[in-house]
C-alpha cells in the first residue's frame, strides 16, 4: 500500500499524496442516488427513522419466540453445513438483529459455540417467507480500511489521532491507511503540523496514506467527499473524526459488518464529556441520535453519490444524518449499534458551530429556516416516465400530499424538461384532480 512519502507530498488543491495505489478497483454497480425527501419531514420523524435503524441485541436467555426460532434455525444450519453429529452441544452465545431495507425485514448474526469453537450463522427474514440461513462469510476481512477525516486548527488533537492510527497501521500495515484533508486557511499549515510529528510510526502511516489540502476555510463535507472521490472502489472508507478514539479490534468489527453492495457499519459512539453542556464540551453519554461515524465500501458510496457537499458546504450540521439516510435509501442495510470503546473525546464547540448558532440559535431554527426550505416532493420514476413530469413542492404547500393516489390535496408543480432544441422549458401548473389517474395503473387499457 506504499504510494508516496508524506515528507515530500504534492501539496495543494487537487494534488493529493496518493494512497493505496496497488489496490485494483472493484466492479462498479449501477448508480442509485436517492433524492432527499427527508428534508420535508419533521425533526421528530427523522429522529424516529434513525432510532428505528438501531440494531437489537437480545439478552440471554432468549425470551422472544422469533429470537428462539432464529437460534434454532442457525444451529440447524451449523450442524448441517459442518456435518456435526446431531448430539453435538450447540449454544447461542450472542445474537445481533437489525432491520433490512425491506419493509419489516430483519437480518441477524447468531454466534454459536460448539466443541470449544465459535461460528457465526447469518439469518435473513424478509417478512414474506420463512427465514433463510447461511454460514456467515465475512468477505471484507481482506479489504483495506482507510480512516477518513478532516482537520482545521486542531494540532494537538490531530497528533493524538494520528498516534492512534499509527498503532493500528503498525499492527496491520497492509490494511490500514488514512485519508486526511486540511484547508489552506489553517495556521499553522497542515504540512508544518505533520512535519513536526517526529514519530517513526506516524511517518510510516503517512507514507501509505492520502493527504490533501483544499482551498479556503473548514468545509467538512467537501473534505470527506474528496476522499471518496480519490480512494479505490474496493477500499472500505471509515468516515470518522479526529476526536474519535477507536479500539484495537476495530478492523475485526468493520470486517464483521461491512459487505460490498449489502451492508454498511454505523457504530454509535460514547461522548466522554464529564461536564455536558459546559464550555468544555456539550454532549455526554451515548450518541444514539448521531450517525456520523460510518464504514462502507467506496464503491457503494459512489453508487449513491456520497455526501451532499452542495447543500452542506457552507454550514455544518445534519450532513452526517443526510449521508446516513442516503446509505439507507440507496438500498444498503445499516448495522447501527452501540460499540464499546468507540469514544468521542471531549472538546469545546468548534468555530463552525459557534458561527452557525449566531444565525440559527438552535438546531430547530437551523432545520426550520435553512434545511427544510430545500424540501421537494417527487413522483416516483415509473409515474414520472408515464406522465413526462416531476412533481415538485415545498413547505406547507406539499404537506400531506401523496400524488400517487386519487383524491390527494395540494397543488402539483410541473418541473421543466428538456425540449427538442436542448433548452429547459417549463410545463404549466395543473390541479391534481386533472391528472389521468387509473385504478390499476399496472394494467394496460
CSV table of C-alpha atoms in Angstrom, one decimal:
chain,number,residue,atom,x,y,z
A,1,UNK,CA,0.0,0.0,0.0
A,2,UNK,CA,3.0,2.3,0.0
A,3,UNK,CA,2.4,5.0,-2.6
A,4,UNK,CA,4.3,8.2,-1.6
A,5,UNK,CA,6.1,9.8,1.3
A,6,UNK,CA,4.3,12.4,3.4
A,7,UNK,CA,7.6,14.1,4.0
A,8,UNK,CA,7.5,15.3,0.4
A,9,UNK,CA,3.8,15.4,-0.5
A,10,UNK,CA,2.4,17.1,-3.6
A,11,UNK,CA,0.5,19.8,-1.7
A,12,UNK,CA,-2.3,21.9,-3.0
A,13,UNK,CA,-5.9,21.6,-4.2
A,14,UNK,CA,-6.4,18.6,-6.3
A,15,UNK,CA,-2.9,17.3,-5.8
A,16,UNK,CA,-3.2,14.6,-3.1
A,17,UNK,CA,-0.4,12.4,-1.8
A,18,UNK,CA,-1.8,9.3,-3.5
A,19,UNK,CA,-2.5,6.4,-1.2
A,20,UNK,CA,-3.1,2.7,-1.7
A,21,UNK,CA,-2.5,2.7,-5.4
A,22,UNK,CA,-1.8,-1.0,-5.6
A,23,UNK,CA,-5.4,-2.0,-5.0
A,24,UNK,CA,-7.5,-2.8,-8.0
A,25,UNK,CA,-10.8,-1.1,-8.4
A,26,UNK,CA,-13.9,-3.1,-7.8
A,27,UNK,CA,-16.6,-3.5,-10.5
A,28,UNK,CA,-18.9,-0.5,-10.3
A,29,UNK,CA,-22.6,-1.2,-9.6
A,30,UNK,CA,-25.4,0.8,-11.2
A,31,UNK,CA,-25.9,4.2,-9.7
A,32,UNK,CA,-28.9,4.7,-7.4
A,33,UNK,CA,-28.9,8.2,-6.0
A,34,UNK,CA,-31.8,8.8,-3.6
A,35,UNK,CA,-33.5,12.2,-3.6
A,36,UNK,CA,-33.5,13.9,-0.2
A,37,UNK,CA,-37.3,13.6,0.5
A,38,UNK,CA,-36.4,13.6,4.2
A,39,UNK,CA,-36.0,17.4,4.2
A,40,UNK,CA,-39.8,17.5,4.1
A,41,UNK,CA,-40.1,15.7,7.4
A,42,UNK,CA,-40.5,17.0,10.9
A,43,UNK,CA,-37.5,16.5,13.2
A,44,UNK,CA,-39.2,14.0,15.5
A,45,UNK,CA,-39.9,11.8,12.4
A,46,UNK,CA,-36.3,12.0,11.4
A,47,UNK,CA,-35.2,11.0,14.9
A,48,UNK,CA,-37.6,8.1,14.7
A,49,UNK,CA,-36.1,6.9,11.4
A,50,UNK,CA,-32.6,7.0,13.0
A,51,UNK,CA,-33.8,5.3,16.2
A,52,UNK,CA,-35.7,2.6,14.4
A,53,UNK,CA,-32.5,1.7,12.5
A,54,UNK,CA,-30.7,0.7,15.6
A,55,UNK,CA,-29.7,-3.0,15.9
A,56,UNK,CA,-31.1,-5.1,18.7
A,57,UNK,CA,-29.0,-7.4,20.9
A,58,UNK,CA,-31.4,-9.9,22.6
A,59,UNK,CA,-30.4,-10.7,26.1
A,60,UNK,CA,-29.8,-14.3,27.2
A,61,UNK,CA,-31.8,-16.4,27.8
A,62,UNK,CA,-33.7,-15.6,24.7
A,63,UNK,CA,-37.3,-14.6,25.5
A,64,UNK,CA,-38.8,-13.8,22.1
A,65,UNK,CA,-40.2,-16.7,20.2
A,66,UNK,CA,-38.8,-15.1,17.0
A,67,UNK,CA,-35.3,-15.0,18.5
A,68,UNK,CA,-35.6,-18.6,19.7
A,69,UNK,CA,-36.5,-19.6,16.2
A,70,UNK,CA,-33.5,-17.7,14.7
A,71,UNK,CA,-31.3,-19.5,17.2
A,72,UNK,CA,-32.7,-22.9,16.4
A,73,UNK,CA,-32.5,-22.3,12.6
A,74,UNK,CA,-28.9,-21.1,12.9
A,75,UNK,CA,-28.0,-24.2,15.0
A,76,UNK,CA,-29.6,-26.4,12.3
A,77,UNK,CA,-27.6,-24.7,9.6
A,78,UNK,CA,-24.4,-25.1,11.6
A,79,UNK,CA,-24.9,-28.8,12.2
A,80,UNK,CA,-25.9,-29.5,8.5
A,81,UNK,CA,-23.0,-27.5,6.9
A,82,UNK,CA,-20.3,-28.7,9.2
A,83,UNK,CA,-21.6,-32.3,9.3
A,84,UNK,CA,-21.7,-32.3,13.1
A,85,UNK,CA,-23.3,-35.2,14.9
A,86,UNK,CA,-26.8,-34.4,16.0
A,87,UNK,CA,-25.9,-34.9,19.6
A,88,UNK,CA,-23.3,-32.1,19.4
A,89,UNK,CA,-24.0,-29.4,22.1
A,90,UNK,CA,-24.6,-26.1,20.3
A,91,UNK,CA,-25.2,-22.9,22.4
A,92,UNK,CA,-26.1,-19.4,21.2
A,93,UNK,CA,-23.6,-17.0,22.8
A,94,UNK,CA,-24.6,-13.8,21.0
A,95,UNK,CA,-27.3,-12.6,18.6
A,96,UNK,CA,-27.5,-9.3,16.8
A,97,UNK,CA,-30.6,-8.3,14.8
A,98,UNK,CA,-31.0,-5.3,12.6
A,99,UNK,CA,-33.7,-4.0,10.1
A,100,UNK,CA,-33.1,-4.6,6.4
A,101,UNK,CA,-34.2,-2.3,3.6
A,102,UNK,CA,-37.3,-4.4,3.0
A,103,UNK,CA,-40.4,-3.3,4.9
A,104,UNK,CA,-40.4,-5.4,8.1
A,105,UNK,CA,-37.4,-7.3,7.1
A,106,UNK,CA,-34.6,-8.3,9.5
A,107,UNK,CA,-31.2,-9.9,9.4
A,108,UNK,CA,-29.4,-11.5,12.3
A,109,UNK,CA,-25.9,-12.7,13.1
A,110,UNK,CA,-26.1,-15.7,15.5
A,111,UNK,CA,-22.8,-16.7,17.2
A,112,UNK,CA,-22.8,-20.3,18.2
A,113,UNK,CA,-20.4,-22.2,20.5
A,114,UNK,CA,-19.7,-25.8,19.9
A,115,UNK,CA,-16.7,-28.1,20.5
A,116,UNK,CA,-14.7,-25.2,22.0
A,117,UNK,CA,-15.2,-23.2,18.8
A,118,UNK,CA,-17.4,-20.3,17.8
A,119,UNK,CA,-19.1,-19.9,14.4
A,120,UNK,CA,-21.5,-17.3,13.0
A,121,UNK,CA,-24.7,-18.0,11.1
A,122,UNK,CA,-26.5,-15.3,9.2
A,123,UNK,CA,-30.3,-15.3,9.3
A,124,UNK,CA,-32.3,-13.4,6.7
A,125,UNK,CA,-36.0,-12.8,7.4
A,126,UNK,CA,-37.6,-10.6,4.7
A,127,UNK,CA,-41.0,-10.7,6.4
A,128,UNK,CA,-42.6,-12.5,3.5
A,129,UNK,CA,-41.1,-16.0,3.6
A,130,UNK,CA,-39.6,-18.3,6.2
A,131,UNK,CA,-36.3,-17.1,7.4
A,132,UNK,CA,-33.3,-18.4,5.5
A,133,UNK,CA,-29.8,-19.2,6.9
A,134,UNK,CA,-26.3,-19.4,5.6
A,135,UNK,CA,-22.9,-19.6,7.3
A,136,UNK,CA,-21.5,-16.0,7.5
A,137,UNK,CA,-18.6,-15.4,5.2
A,138,UNK,CA,-17.2,-12.0,6.3
A,139,UNK,CA,-15.8,-11.3,2.9
A,140,UNK,CA,-14.4,-7.9,4.0
A,141,UNK,CA,-11.6,-9.4,6.0
A,142,UNK,CA,-9.1,-8.9,3.3
A,143,UNK,CA,-10.2,-5.4,2.2
A,144,UNK,CA,-8.0,-2.3,3.0
A,145,UNK,CA,-9.6,0.1,5.5
A,146,UNK,CA,-8.9,3.8,5.1
A,147,UNK,CA,-9.9,6.1,8.0
A,148,UNK,CA,-11.2,9.3,6.6
A,149,UNK,CA,-11.2,12.7,8.4
A,150,UNK,CA,-10.8,16.4,8.1
A,151,UNK,CA,-8.9,18.8,10.3
A,152,UNK,CA,-8.8,22.6,10.9
A,153,UNK,CA,-6.9,24.3,13.7
A,154,UNK,CA,-6.6,21.2,16.0
A,155,UNK,CA,-2.9,20.4,16.1
A,156,UNK,CA,-2.9,18.6,19.4
A,157,UNK,CA,-6.0,16.6,18.7
A,158,UNK,CA,-4.6,15.7,15.3
A,159,UNK,CA,-1.3,14.5,16.9
A,160,UNK,CA,-3.3,12.2,19.3
A,161,UNK,CA,-5.5,10.8,16.4
A,162,UNK,CA,-2.5,10.1,14.2
A,163,UNK,CA,-0.7,8.3,17.0
A,164,UNK,CA,-3.7,6.0,17.5
A,165,UNK,CA,-4.0,5.5,13.7
A,166,UNK,CA,-0.2,4.7,13.6
A,167,UNK,CA,-0.7,1.9,16.2
A,168,UNK,CA,-3.4,0.4,14.0
A,169,UNK,CA,-1.1,0.7,11.0
A,170,UNK,CA,1.8,-0.9,12.8
A,171,UNK,CA,-0.4,-3.9,13.7
A,172,UNK,CA,-2.0,-4.1,10.2
A,173,UNK,CA,0.4,-2.4,7.7
A,174,UNK,CA,-1.2,-3.9,4.7
A,175,UNK,CA,-4.8,-3.0,5.6
A,176,UNK,CA,-4.7,0.4,7.4
A,177,UNK,CA,-4.2,3.9,6.0
A,178,UNK,CA,-5.7,7.4,6.5
A,179,UNK,CA,-7.2,10.0,4.1
A,180,UNK,CA,-6.7,13.3,5.8
A,181,UNK,CA,-8.0,16.6,4.4
A,182,UNK,CA,-6.9,20.0,5.6
A,183,UNK,CA,-7.6,23.6,4.4
A,184,UNK,CA,-5.2,26.3,3.3
A,185,UNK,CA,-6.5,28.9,5.7
A,186,UNK,CA,-5.4,26.8,8.7
A,187,UNK,CA,-2.5,28.1,10.7
A,188,UNK,CA,-0.1,26.5,11.2
A,189,UNK,CA,-0.4,24.8,7.9
A,190,UNK,CA,-1.2,21.1,7.8
A,191,UNK,CA,2.2,20.5,6.2
A,192,UNK,CA,4.0,22.1,9.1
A,193,UNK,CA,1.9,20.2,11.6
A,194,UNK,CA,2.8,16.9,10.0
A,195,UNK,CA,6.5,17.8,9.7
A,196,UNK,CA,6.6,18.4,13.4
A,197,UNK,CA,5.5,14.9,14.2
A,198,UNK,CA,8.7,13.0,14.6
A,199,UNK,CA,7.2,9.6,15.4
A,200,UNK,CA,8.5,6.9,13.0
A,201,UNK,CA,5.2,5.1,13.3
A,202,UNK,CA,3.3,8.2,12.2
A,203,UNK,CA,5.6,8.8,9.3
A,204,UNK,CA,5.3,5.2,8.1
A,205,UNK,CA,1.5,5.6,8.3
A,206,UNK,CA,1.6,8.8,6.2
A,207,UNK,CA,3.7,7.1,3.6
A,208,UNK,CA,0.8,4.8,2.9
A,209,UNK,CA,-1.9,7.4,3.2
A,210,UNK,CA,-3.5,10.3,1.3
A,211,UNK,CA,-3.0,13.9,2.5
A,212,UNK,CA,-4.6,16.8,0.7
A,213,UNK,CA,-5.3,20.5,1.3
A,214,UNK,CA,-8.4,22.2,-0.1
A,215,UNK,CA,-8.7,26.0,-0.6
A,216,UNK,CA,-10.5,28.2,1.9
A,217,UNK,CA,-11.7,27.6,5.4
A,218,UNK,CA,-13.1,24.5,7.1
A,219,UNK,CA,-15.6,22.6,4.9
A,220,UNK,CA,-16.1,19.1,6.4
A,221,UNK,CA,-18.4,17.7,3.8
A,222,UNK,CA,-16.2,18.8,0.9
A,223,UNK,CA,-13.2,17.2,2.5
A,224,UNK,CA,-14.9,13.9,3.2
A,225,UNK,CA,-16.2,13.8,-0.3
A,226,UNK,CA,-12.7,14.5,-1.7
A,227,UNK,CA,-11.5,11.2,-0.1
A,228,UNK,CA,-14.5,9.3,-1.5
A,229,UNK,CA,-13.6,10.7,-4.9
A,230,UNK,CA,-9.9,9.6,-4.6
A,231,UNK,CA,-9.9,6.2,-2.9
A,232,UNK,CA,-10.1,3.0,-5.0
A,233,UNK,CA,-13.6,1.5,-5.1
A,234,UNK,CA,-12.6,-1.8,-3.3
A,235,UNK,CA,-11.5,0.1,-0.3
A,236,UNK,CA,-13.6,0.4,2.9
A,237,UNK,CA,-13.8,4.0,3.9
A,238,UNK,CA,-14.2,4.5,7.6
A,239,UNK,CA,-15.7,8.0,7.9
A,240,UNK,CA,-14.6,9.3,11.3
A,241,UNK,CA,-13.5,12.4,13.2
A,242,UNK,CA,-10.2,13.3,14.8
A,243,UNK,CA,-12.0,13.5,18.2
A,244,UNK,CA,-12.8,9.7,18.0
A,245,UNK,CA,-10.8,7.1,19.7
A,246,UNK,CA,-11.1,3.5,18.4
A,247,UNK,CA,-10.4,0.1,20.0
A,248,UNK,CA,-7.6,-2.1,18.9
A,249,UNK,CA,-10.0,-4.6,17.4
A,250,UNK,CA,-11.9,-2.1,15.2
A,251,UNK,CA,-10.8,-3.9,12.0
A,252,UNK,CA,-12.5,-7.1,13.2
A,253,UNK,CA,-15.7,-5.1,13.9
A,254,UNK,CA,-15.6,-3.5,10.4
A,255,UNK,CA,-14.9,-6.8,8.8
A,256,UNK,CA,-17.8,-8.4,10.6
A,257,UNK,CA,-20.5,-5.9,9.4
A,258,UNK,CA,-19.4,-4.3,6.2
A,259,UNK,CA,-20.3,-6.2,3.0
A,260,UNK,CA,-20.0,-4.9,-0.6
A,261,UNK,CA,-23.3,-4.0,-2.1
A,262,UNK,CA,-25.2,-5.2,1.0
A,263,UNK,CA,-24.2,-3.5,4.3
A,264,UNK,CA,-22.6,-0.6,6.0
A,265,UNK,CA,-21.5,-0.3,9.6
A,266,UNK,CA,-22.6,2.7,11.8
A,267,UNK,CA,-21.2,2.4,15.3
A,268,UNK,CA,-22.9,4.6,17.9
A,269,UNK,CA,-20.2,6.4,19.9
A,270,UNK,CA,-20.0,7.3,23.5
A,271,UNK,CA,-19.4,11.0,24.3
A,272,UNK,CA,-16.8,11.2,27.1
A,273,UNK,CA,-17.9,14.6,28.5
A,274,UNK,CA,-17.9,14.9,32.3
A,275,UNK,CA,-19.3,18.4,32.1
A,276,UNK,CA,-22.0,18.1,29.5
A,277,UNK,CA,-23.4,21.5,28.3
A,278,UNK,CA,-20.4,23.4,29.5
A,279,UNK,CA,-17.8,25.4,27.7
A,280,UNK,CA,-15.5,22.3,27.8
A,281,UNK,CA,-18.0,20.1,26.0
A,282,UNK,CA,-21.7,19.9,25.4
A,283,UNK,CA,-22.8,16.3,24.6
A,284,UNK,CA,-22.4,13.4,27.0
A,285,UNK,CA,-23.3,9.7,27.1
A,286,UNK,CA,-24.3,7.5,24.2
A,287,UNK,CA,-24.8,9.4,20.9
A,288,UNK,CA,-27.9,7.5,19.8
A,289,UNK,CA,-29.1,10.3,17.6
A,290,UNK,CA,-25.8,10.9,15.8
A,291,UNK,CA,-25.0,8.6,12.9
A,292,UNK,CA,-21.8,10.4,11.7
A,293,UNK,CA,-19.3,7.5,12.1
A,294,UNK,CA,-19.8,5.0,9.4
A,295,UNK,CA,-17.8,2.4,7.4
A,296,UNK,CA,-18.7,1.3,3.9
A,297,UNK,CA,-17.1,0.3,0.6
A,298,UNK,CA,-16.2,3.3,-1.6
A,299,UNK,CA,-18.0,1.6,-4.5
A,300,UNK,CA,-21.2,1.7,-2.5
A,301,UNK,CA,-20.8,5.3,-1.6
A,302,UNK,CA,-20.1,6.3,-5.2
A,303,UNK,CA,-23.2,4.4,-6.2
A,304,UNK,CA,-25.5,6.8,-4.4
A,305,UNK,CA,-23.3,9.9,-4.9
A,306,UNK,CA,-21.6,10.2,-1.5
A,307,UNK,CA,-22.0,13.4,0.6
A,308,UNK,CA,-24.2,16.3,-0.5
A,309,UNK,CA,-21.4,18.9,-0.4
A,310,UNK,CA,-23.6,21.3,-2.4
A,311,UNK,CA,-26.2,21.6,0.4
A,312,UNK,CA,-23.9,21.3,3.4
A,313,UNK,CA,-20.8,23.2,2.1
A,314,UNK,CA,-21.5,26.5,3.8
A,315,UNK,CA,-22.9,25.3,7.1
A,316,UNK,CA,-22.3,22.2,9.1
A,317,UNK,CA,-24.8,20.1,10.9
A,318,UNK,CA,-27.0,17.3,9.6
A,319,UNK,CA,-24.6,16.4,6.8
A,320,UNK,CA,-23.8,13.1,8.7
A,321,UNK,CA,-27.5,12.3,9.1
A,322,UNK,CA,-28.1,13.1,5.4
A,323,UNK,CA,-25.3,10.7,4.5
A,324,UNK,CA,-26.8,8.0,6.7
A,325,UNK,CA,-30.2,8.4,5.0
A,326,UNK,CA,-28.6,8.3,1.6
A,327,UNK,CA,-27.0,5.0,2.6
A,328,UNK,CA,-30.3,3.7,3.9
A,329,UNK,CA,-32.5,4.7,1.0
A,330,UNK,CA,-29.9,3.6,-1.6
A,331,UNK,CA,-30.9,0.0,-0.6
A,332,UNK,CA,-28.0,-0.8,1.7
A,333,UNK,CA,-28.5,-2.3,5.1
A,334,UNK,CA,-27.0,-0.3,8.0
A,335,UNK,CA,-25.8,-2.1,11.2
A,336,UNK,CA,-26.2,0.7,13.7
A,337,UNK,CA,-25.3,-0.3,17.3
A,338,UNK,CA,-23.6,0.9,20.4
A,339,UNK,CA,-19.9,0.0,20.3
A,340,UNK,CA,-17.9,-0.2,23.5
A,341,UNK,CA,-14.6,1.7,23.3
A,342,UNK,CA,-15.6,3.9,20.4
A,343,UNK,CA,-15.2,7.1,22.2
A,344,UNK,CA,-15.9,10.8,21.3
A,345,UNK,CA,-13.4,12.7,23.3
A,346,UNK,CA,-14.5,16.0,24.9
A,347,UNK,CA,-13.7,19.3,23.2
A,348,UNK,CA,-15.2,22.8,23.2
A,349,UNK,CA,-17.7,23.9,20.4
A,350,UNK,CA,-16.0,24.3,17.1
A,351,UNK,CA,-15.8,27.7,15.4
A,352,UNK,CA,-18.2,26.5,12.7
A,353,UNK,CA,-20.9,25.7,15.3
A,354,UNK,CA,-20.5,29.0,17.0
A,355,UNK,CA,-20.8,30.8,13.7
A,356,UNK,CA,-23.9,28.8,12.8
A,357,UNK,CA,-25.6,29.5,16.2
A,358,UNK,CA,-25.1,33.2,15.6
A,359,UNK,CA,-27.6,32.9,12.8
A,360,UNK,CA,-29.6,29.9,14.0
A,361,UNK,CA,-29.5,29.7,17.8
A,362,UNK,CA,-30.8,26.1,18.0
A,363,UNK,CA,-30.8,23.2,15.6
A,364,UNK,CA,-34.6,23.5,15.4
A,365,UNK,CA,-34.1,27.0,13.9
A,366,UNK,CA,-31.5,25.7,11.6
A,367,UNK,CA,-33.8,22.9,10.4
A,368,UNK,CA,-36.9,25.1,10.0
A,369,UNK,CA,-35.3,28.2,8.5
A,370,UNK,CA,-32.5,26.6,6.5
A,371,UNK,CA,-32.6,22.9,5.7
A,372,UNK,CA,-36.3,22.3,5.3
A,373,UNK,CA,-36.5,25.1,2.8
A,374,UNK,CA,-35.0,22.7,0.3
A,375,UNK,CA,-37.9,20.3,0.6
A,376,UNK,CA,-39.1,18.8,-2.6
A,377,UNK,CA,-41.8,16.2,-3.3
A,378,UNK,CA,-41.1,13.9,-6.1
A,379,UNK,CA,-43.1,11.4,-8.2
A,380,UNK,CA,-41.5,8.0,-8.4
A,381,UNK,CA,-39.7,7.1,-11.6
A,382,UNK,CA,-42.4,4.9,-13.2
A,383,UNK,CA,-45.1,7.6,-12.8
A,384,UNK,CA,-42.7,10.3,-14.0
A,385,UNK,CA,-41.9,8.4,-17.1
A,386,UNK,CA,-45.6,7.8,-17.9
A,387,UNK,CA,-46.6,11.4,-17.3
A,388,UNK,CA,-43.4,13.0,-18.6
A,389,UNK,CA,-43.0,15.2,-15.5
A,390,UNK,CA,-41.8,15.5,-11.9
A,391,UNK,CA,-43.9,16.7,-9.0
A,392,UNK,CA,-42.2,19.4,-7.0
A,393,UNK,CA,-43.4,21.2,-3.9
A,394,UNK,CA,-42.1,22.6,-0.7
A,395,UNK,CA,-43.0,23.6,2.9
A,396,UNK,CA,-46.6,23.7,4.0
A,397,UNK,CA,-47.9,23.5,0.4
A,398,UNK,CA,-46.6,20.0,0.0
A,399,UNK,CA,-47.5,18.8,3.5
A,400,UNK,CA,-49.8,15.7,3.4
A,401,UNK,CA,-49.7,15.5,-0.4
A,402,UNK,CA,-49.5,12.0,-1.9
A,403,UNK,CA,-49.6,12.3,-5.7
A,404,UNK,CA,-49.8,8.5,-6.1
A,405,UNK,CA,-53.4,8.2,-5.0
A,406,UNK,CA,-56.7,9.7,-6.1
A,407,UNK,CA,-58.3,12.4,-4.0
A,408,UNK,CA,-54.9,13.9,-2.8
A,409,UNK,CA,-54.9,17.5,-1.9
A,410,UNK,CA,-52.5,20.2,-2.8
A,411,UNK,CA,-51.0,21.7,-5.9
A,412,UNK,CA,-48.7,19.9,-8.2
A,413,UNK,CA,-45.8,21.9,-9.7
A,414,UNK,CA,-44.6,20.8,-13.1
A,415,UNK,CA,-40.8,20.7,-13.3
A,416,UNK,CA,-39.1,21.8,-16.5
A,417,UNK,CA,-37.8,19.2,-19.0
A,418,UNK,CA,-35.5,19.3,-22.0
A,419,UNK,CA,-37.1,20.3,-25.3
A,420,UNK,CA,-36.0,19.1,-28.8
A,421,UNK,CA,-33.6,22.1,-29.0
A,422,UNK,CA,-32.0,21.2,-25.7
A,423,UNK,CA,-33.4,24.2,-23.9
A,424,UNK,CA,-35.0,23.9,-20.5
A,425,UNK,CA,-38.7,24.7,-20.8
A,426,UNK,CA,-41.4,24.9,-18.1
A,427,UNK,CA,-44.6,22.8,-18.1
A,428,UNK,CA,-47.8,24.5,-16.9
A,429,UNK,CA,-49.1,24.0,-13.4
A,430,UNK,CA,-52.2,21.9,-13.1
A,431,UNK,CA,-54.5,20.8,-10.3
A,432,UNK,CA,-54.0,17.3,-9.0
A,433,UNK,CA,-57.6,16.3,-9.8
A,434,UNK,CA,-56.9,16.8,-13.5
A,435,UNK,CA,-54.2,14.1,-13.6
A,436,UNK,CA,-55.1,10.9,-15.5
A,437,UNK,CA,-55.4,8.6,-12.5
A,438,UNK,CA,-56.1,4.9,-13.1
A,439,UNK,CA,-57.4,2.4,-10.6
A,440,UNK,CA,-55.0,-0.3,-11.8
A,441,UNK,CA,-52.0,1.6,-13.3
A,442,UNK,CA,-50.1,-1.6,-14.0
A,443,UNK,CA,-52.7,-2.9,-16.4
A,444,UNK,CA,-52.7,-1.7,-20.0
A,445,UNK,CA,-56.0,-0.3,-21.2
